[in-house]
N, CA, C and O atoms as a printed pandas DataFrame, in Angstrom:
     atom_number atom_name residue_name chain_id  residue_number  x_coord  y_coord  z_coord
0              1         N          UNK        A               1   78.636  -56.525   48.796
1              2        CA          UNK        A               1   79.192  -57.007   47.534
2              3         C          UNK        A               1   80.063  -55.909   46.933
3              4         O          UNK        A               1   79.809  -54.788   46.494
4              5         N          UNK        A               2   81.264  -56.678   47.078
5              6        CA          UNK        A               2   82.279  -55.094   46.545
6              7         C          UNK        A               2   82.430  -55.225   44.789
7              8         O          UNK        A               2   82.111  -56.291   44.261
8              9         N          UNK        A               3   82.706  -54.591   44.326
9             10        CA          UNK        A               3   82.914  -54.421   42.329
10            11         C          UNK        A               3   84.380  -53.969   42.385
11            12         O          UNK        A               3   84.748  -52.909   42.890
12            13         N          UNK        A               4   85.231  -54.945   41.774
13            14        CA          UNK        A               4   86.604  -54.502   41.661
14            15         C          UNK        A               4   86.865  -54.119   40.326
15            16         O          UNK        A               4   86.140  -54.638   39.477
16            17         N          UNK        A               5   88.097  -52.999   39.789
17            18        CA          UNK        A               5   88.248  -52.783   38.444
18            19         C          UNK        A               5   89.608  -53.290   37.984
19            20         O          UNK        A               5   90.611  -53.132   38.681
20            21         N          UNK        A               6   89.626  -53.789   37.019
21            22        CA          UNK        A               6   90.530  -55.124   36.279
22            23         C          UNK        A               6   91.799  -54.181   35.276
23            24         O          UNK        A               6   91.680  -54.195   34.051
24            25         N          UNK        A               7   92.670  -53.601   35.768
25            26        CA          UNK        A               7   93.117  -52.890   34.587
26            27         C          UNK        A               7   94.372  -53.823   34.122
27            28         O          UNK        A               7   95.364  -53.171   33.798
28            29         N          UNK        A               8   94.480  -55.072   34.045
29            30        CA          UNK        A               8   95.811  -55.655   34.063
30            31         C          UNK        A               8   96.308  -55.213   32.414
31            32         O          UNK        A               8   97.490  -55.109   32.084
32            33         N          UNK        A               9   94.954  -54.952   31.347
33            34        CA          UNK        A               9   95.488  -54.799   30.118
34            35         C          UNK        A               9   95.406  -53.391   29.539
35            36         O          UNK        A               9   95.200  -53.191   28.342
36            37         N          UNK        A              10   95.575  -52.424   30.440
37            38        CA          UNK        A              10   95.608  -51.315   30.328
38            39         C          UNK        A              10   96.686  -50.793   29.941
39            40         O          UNK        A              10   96.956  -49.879   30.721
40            41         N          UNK        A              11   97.574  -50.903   29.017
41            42        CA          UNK        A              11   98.604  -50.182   28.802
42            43         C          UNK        A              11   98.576  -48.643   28.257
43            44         O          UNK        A              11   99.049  -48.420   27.142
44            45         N          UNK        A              12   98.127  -47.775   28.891
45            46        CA          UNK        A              12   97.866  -46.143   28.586
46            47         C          UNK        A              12   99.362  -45.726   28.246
47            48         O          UNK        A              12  100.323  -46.289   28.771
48            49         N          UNK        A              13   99.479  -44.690   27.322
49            50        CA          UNK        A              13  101.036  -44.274   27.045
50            51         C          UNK        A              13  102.216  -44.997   27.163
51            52         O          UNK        A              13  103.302  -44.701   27.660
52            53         N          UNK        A              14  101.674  -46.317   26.439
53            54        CA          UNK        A              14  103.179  -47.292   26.253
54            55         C          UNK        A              14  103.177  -47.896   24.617
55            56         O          UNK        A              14  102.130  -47.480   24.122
56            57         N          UNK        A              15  103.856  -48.622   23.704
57            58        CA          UNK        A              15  103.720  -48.655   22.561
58            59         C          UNK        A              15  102.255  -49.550   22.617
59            60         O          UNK        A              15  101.632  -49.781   23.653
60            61         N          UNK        A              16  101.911  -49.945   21.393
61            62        CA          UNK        A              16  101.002  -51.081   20.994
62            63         C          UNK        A              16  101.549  -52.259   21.961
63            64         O          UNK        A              16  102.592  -51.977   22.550
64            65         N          UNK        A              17  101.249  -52.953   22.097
65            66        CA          UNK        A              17  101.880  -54.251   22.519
66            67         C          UNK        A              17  101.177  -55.725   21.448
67            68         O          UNK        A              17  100.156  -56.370   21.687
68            69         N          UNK        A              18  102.059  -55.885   20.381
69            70        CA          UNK        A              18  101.340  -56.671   19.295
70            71         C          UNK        A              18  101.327  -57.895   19.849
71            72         O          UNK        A              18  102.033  -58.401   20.721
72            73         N          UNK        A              19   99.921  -58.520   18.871
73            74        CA          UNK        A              19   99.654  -60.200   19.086
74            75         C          UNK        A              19  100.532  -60.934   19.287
75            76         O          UNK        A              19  101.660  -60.705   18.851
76            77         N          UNK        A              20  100.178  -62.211   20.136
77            78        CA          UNK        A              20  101.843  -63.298   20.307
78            79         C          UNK        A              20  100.973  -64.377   20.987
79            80         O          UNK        A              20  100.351  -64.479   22.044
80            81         N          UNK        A              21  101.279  -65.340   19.600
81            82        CA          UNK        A              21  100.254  -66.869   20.532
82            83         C          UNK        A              21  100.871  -67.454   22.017
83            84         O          UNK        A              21  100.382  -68.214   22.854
84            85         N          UNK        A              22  102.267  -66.686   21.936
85            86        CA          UNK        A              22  102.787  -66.811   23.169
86            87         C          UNK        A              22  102.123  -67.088   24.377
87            88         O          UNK        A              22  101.953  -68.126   25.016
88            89         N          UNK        A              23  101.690  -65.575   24.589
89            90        CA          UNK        A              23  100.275  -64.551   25.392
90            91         C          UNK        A              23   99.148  -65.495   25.553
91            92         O          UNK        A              23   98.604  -65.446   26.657
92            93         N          UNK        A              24   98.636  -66.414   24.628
93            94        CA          UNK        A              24   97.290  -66.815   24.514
94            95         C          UNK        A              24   97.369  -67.720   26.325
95            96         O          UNK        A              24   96.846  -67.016   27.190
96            97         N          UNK        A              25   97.776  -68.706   26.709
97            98        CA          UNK        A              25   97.827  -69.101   27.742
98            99         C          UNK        A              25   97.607  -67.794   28.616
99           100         O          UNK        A              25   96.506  -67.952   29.144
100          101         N          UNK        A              26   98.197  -66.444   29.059
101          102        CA          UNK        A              26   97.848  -65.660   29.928
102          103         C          UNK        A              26   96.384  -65.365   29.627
103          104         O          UNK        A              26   95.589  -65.783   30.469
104          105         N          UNK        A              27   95.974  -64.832   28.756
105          106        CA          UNK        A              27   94.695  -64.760   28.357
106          107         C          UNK        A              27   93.850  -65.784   28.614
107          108         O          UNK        A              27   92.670  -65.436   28.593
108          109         N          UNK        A              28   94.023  -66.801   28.824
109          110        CA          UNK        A              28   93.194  -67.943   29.293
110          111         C          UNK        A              28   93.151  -67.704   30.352
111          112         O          UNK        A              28   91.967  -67.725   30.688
112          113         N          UNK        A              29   93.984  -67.389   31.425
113          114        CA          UNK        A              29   93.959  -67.683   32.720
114          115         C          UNK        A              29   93.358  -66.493   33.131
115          116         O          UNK        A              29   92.677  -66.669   34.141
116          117         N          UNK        A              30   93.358  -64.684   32.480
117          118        CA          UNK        A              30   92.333  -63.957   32.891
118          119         C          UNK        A              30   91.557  -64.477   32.722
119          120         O          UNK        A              30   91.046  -64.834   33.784
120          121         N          UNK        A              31   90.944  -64.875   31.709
121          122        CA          UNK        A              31   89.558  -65.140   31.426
122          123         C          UNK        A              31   88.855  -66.428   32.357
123          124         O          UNK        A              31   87.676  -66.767   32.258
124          125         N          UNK        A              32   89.852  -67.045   33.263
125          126        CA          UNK        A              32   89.063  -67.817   34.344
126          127         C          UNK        A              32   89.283  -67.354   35.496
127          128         O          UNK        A              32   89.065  -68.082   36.464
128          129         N          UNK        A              33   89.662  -66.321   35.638
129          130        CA          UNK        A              33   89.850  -65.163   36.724
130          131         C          UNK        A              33   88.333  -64.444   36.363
131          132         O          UNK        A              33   87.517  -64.208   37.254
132          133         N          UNK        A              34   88.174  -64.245   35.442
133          134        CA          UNK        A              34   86.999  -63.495   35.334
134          135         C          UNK        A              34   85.746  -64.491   35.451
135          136         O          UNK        A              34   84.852  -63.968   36.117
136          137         N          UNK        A              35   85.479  -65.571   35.067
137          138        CA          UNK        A              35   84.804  -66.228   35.284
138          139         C          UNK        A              35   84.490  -66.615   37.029
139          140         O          UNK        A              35   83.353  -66.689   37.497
140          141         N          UNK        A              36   85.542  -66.791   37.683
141          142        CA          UNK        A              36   84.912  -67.294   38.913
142          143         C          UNK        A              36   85.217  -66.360   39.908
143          144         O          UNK        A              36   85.181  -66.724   41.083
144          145         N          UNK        A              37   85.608  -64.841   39.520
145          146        CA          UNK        A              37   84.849  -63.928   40.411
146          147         C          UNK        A              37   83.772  -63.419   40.540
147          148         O          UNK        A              37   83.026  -63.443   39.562
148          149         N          UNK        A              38   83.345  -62.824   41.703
149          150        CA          UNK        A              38   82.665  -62.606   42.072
150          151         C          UNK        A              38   82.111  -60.795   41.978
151          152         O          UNK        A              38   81.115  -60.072   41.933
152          153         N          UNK        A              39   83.767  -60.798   41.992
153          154        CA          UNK        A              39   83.451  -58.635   41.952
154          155         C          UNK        A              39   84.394  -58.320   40.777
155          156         O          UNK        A              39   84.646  -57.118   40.866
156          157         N          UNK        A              40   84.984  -58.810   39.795
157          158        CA          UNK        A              40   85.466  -57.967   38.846
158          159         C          UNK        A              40   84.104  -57.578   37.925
159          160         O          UNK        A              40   83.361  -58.340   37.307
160          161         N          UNK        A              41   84.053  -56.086   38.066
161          162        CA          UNK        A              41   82.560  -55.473   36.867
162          163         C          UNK        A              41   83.289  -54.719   35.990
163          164         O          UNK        A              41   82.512  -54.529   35.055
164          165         N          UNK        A              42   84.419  -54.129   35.719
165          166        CA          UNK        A              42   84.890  -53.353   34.723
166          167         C          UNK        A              42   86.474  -53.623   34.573
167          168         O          UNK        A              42   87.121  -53.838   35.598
168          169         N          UNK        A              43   87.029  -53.616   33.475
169          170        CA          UNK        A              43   88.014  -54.232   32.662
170          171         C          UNK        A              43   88.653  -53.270   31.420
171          172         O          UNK        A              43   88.104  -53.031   30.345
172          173         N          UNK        A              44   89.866  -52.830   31.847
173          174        CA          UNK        A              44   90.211  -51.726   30.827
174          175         C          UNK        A              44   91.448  -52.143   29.980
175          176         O          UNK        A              44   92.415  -52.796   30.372
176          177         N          UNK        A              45   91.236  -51.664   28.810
177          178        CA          UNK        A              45   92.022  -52.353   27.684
178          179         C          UNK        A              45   92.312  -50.959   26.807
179          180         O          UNK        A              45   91.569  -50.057   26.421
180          181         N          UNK        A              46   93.719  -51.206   26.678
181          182        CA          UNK        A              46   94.217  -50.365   26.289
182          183         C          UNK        A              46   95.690  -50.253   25.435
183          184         O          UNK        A              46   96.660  -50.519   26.145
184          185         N          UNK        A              47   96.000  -49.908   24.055
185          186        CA          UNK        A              47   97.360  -50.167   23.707
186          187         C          UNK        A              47   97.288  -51.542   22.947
187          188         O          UNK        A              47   98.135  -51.818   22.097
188          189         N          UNK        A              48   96.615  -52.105   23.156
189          190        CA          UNK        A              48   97.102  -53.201   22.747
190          191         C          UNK        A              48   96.423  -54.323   21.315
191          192         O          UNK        A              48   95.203  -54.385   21.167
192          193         N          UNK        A              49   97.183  -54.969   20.559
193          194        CA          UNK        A              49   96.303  -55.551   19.719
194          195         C          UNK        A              49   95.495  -56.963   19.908
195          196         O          UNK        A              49   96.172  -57.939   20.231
196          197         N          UNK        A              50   93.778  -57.163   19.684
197          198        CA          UNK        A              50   93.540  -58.125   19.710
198          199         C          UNK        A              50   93.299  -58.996   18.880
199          200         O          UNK        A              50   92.349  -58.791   18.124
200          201         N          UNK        A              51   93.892  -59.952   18.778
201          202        CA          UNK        A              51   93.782  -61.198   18.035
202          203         C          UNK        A              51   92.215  -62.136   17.589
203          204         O          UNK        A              51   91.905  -63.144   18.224
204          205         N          UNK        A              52   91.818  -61.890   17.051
205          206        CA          UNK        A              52   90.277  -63.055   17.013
206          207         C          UNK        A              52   90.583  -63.965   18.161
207          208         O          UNK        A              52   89.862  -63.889   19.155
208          209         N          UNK        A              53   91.416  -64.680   18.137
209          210        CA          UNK        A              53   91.874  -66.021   19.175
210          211         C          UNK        A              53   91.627  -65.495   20.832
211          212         O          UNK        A              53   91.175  -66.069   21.822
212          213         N          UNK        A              54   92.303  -63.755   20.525
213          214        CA          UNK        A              54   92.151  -63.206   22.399
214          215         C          UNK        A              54   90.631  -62.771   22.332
215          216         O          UNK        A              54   89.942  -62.610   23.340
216          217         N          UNK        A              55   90.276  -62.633   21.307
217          218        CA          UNK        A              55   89.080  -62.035   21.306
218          219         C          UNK        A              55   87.535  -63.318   22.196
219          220         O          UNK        A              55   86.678  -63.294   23.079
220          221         N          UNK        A              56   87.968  -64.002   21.393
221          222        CA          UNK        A              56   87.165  -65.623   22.100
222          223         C          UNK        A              56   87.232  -65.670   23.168
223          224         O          UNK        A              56   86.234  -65.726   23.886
224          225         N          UNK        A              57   88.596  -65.661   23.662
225          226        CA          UNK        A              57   88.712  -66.361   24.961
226          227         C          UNK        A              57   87.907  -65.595   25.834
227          228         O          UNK        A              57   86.980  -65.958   26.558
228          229         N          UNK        A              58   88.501  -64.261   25.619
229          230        CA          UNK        A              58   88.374  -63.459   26.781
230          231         C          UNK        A              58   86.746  -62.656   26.542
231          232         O          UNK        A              58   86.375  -62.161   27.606
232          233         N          UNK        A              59   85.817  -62.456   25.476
233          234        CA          UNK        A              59   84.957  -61.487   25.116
234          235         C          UNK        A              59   83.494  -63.290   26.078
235          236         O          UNK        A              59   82.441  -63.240   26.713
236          237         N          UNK        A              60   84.422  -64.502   25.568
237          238        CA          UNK        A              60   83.748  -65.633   26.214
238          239         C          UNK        A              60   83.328  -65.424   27.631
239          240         O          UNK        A              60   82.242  -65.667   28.156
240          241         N          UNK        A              61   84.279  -64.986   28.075
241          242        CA          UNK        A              61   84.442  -64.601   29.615
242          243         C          UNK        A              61   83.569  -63.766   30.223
243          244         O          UNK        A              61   82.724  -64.093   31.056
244          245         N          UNK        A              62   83.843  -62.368   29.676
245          246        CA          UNK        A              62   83.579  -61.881   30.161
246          247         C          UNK        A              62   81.494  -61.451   29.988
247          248         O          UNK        A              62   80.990  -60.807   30.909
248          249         N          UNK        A              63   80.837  -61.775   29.114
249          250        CA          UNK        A              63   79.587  -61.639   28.662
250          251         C          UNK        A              63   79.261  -62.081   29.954
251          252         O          UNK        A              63   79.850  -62.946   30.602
252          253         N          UNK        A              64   77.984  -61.222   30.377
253          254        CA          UNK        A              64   77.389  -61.146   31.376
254          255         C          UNK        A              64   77.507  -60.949   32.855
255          256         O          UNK        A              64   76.704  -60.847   33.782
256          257         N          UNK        A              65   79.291  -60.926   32.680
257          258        CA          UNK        A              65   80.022  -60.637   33.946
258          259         C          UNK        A              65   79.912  -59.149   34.511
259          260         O          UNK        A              65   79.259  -58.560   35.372
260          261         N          UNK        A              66   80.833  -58.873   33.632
261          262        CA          UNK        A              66   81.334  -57.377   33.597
262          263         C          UNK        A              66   80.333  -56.315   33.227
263          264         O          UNK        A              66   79.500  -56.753   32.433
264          265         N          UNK        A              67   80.167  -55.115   33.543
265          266        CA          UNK        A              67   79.058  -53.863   33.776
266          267         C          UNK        A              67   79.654  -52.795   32.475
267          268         O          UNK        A              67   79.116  -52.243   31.516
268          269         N          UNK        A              68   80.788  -52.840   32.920
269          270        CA          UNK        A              68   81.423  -51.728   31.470
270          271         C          UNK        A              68   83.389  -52.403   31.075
271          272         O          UNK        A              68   84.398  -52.564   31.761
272          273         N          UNK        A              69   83.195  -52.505   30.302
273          274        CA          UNK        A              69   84.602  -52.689   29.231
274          275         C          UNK        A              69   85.130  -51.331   28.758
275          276         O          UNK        A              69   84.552  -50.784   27.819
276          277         N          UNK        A              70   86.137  -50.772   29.313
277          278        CA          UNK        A              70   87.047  -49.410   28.366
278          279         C          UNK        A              70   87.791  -50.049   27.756
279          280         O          UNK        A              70   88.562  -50.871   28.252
280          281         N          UNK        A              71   87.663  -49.715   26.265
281          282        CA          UNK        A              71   88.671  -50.315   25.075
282          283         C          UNK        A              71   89.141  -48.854   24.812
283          284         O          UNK        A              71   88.262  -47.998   24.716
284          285         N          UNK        A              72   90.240  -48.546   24.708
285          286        CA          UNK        A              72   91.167  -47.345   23.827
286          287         C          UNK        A              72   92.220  -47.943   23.048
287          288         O          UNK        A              72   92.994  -48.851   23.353
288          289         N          UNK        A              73   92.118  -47.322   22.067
289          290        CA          UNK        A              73   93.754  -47.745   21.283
290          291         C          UNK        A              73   93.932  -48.887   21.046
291          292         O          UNK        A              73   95.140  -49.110   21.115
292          293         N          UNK        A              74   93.283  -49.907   20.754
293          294        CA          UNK        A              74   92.958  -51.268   20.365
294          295         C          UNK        A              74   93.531  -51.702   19.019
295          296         O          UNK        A              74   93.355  -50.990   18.030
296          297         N          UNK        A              75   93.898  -52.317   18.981
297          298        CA          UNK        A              75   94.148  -52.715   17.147
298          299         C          UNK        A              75   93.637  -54.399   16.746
299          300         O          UNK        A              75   94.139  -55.491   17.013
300          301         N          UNK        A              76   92.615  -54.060   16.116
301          302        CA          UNK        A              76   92.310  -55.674   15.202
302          303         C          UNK        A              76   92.796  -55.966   13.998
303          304         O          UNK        A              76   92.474  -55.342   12.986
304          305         N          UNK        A              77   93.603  -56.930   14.016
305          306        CA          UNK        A              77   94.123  -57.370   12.853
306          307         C          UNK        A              77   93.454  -58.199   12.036
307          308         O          UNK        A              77   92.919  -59.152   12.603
308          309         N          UNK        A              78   93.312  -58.109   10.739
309          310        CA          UNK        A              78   93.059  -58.976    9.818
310          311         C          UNK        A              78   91.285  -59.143    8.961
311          312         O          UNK        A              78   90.254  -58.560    9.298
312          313         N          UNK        A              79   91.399  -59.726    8.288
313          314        CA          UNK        A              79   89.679  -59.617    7.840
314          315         C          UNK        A              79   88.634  -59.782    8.954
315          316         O          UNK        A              79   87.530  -59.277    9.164
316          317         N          UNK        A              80   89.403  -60.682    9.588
317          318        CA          UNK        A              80   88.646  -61.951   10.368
318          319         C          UNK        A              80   87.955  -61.256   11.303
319          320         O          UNK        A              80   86.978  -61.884   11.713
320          321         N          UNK        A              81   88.111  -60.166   11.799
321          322        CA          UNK        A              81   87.799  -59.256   13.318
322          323         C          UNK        A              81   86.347  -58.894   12.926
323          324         O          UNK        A              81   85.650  -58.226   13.689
């Protein structure tokens, strides 16, 4: 059983990359990437802001999957977070 590491939202030393309901469809489709693998255990996030809305989809996902989450440099917007 191999454990693969997920860095697709890793943006290390690039600006913020702000919210965009645009995005929300990509975020769906990690988050059923993460669901019906088998070896993604760690997922790195980085740079970027999350939305309550990305927050659902993807925090949905990933519970009980994944072994460790690296968040750096994150930004939550709004009361709601």
């Amino acid at each position: 059983d191999e454990d693969y590491h997920c860095n697709c939202l890793d943006n290390e030393s690039q600006l913020t990359i702000l919210h965009d309901n645009g995005m929300l469809p990509h975020f769906k489709d990690l988050a059923d990437a993460i669901q019906l693998s088998d070896g993604i255990r760690r997922i790195d996030i980085d740079s970027i802001e999350l939305h309550p809305s990305v927050l659902g989809i993807l925090f949905q996902a990933m519970e009980g999957r994944l072994k460790s989450i690296d968040m750096c440099r994150v930004r939550f917007p709004g009361p709601d977070v």
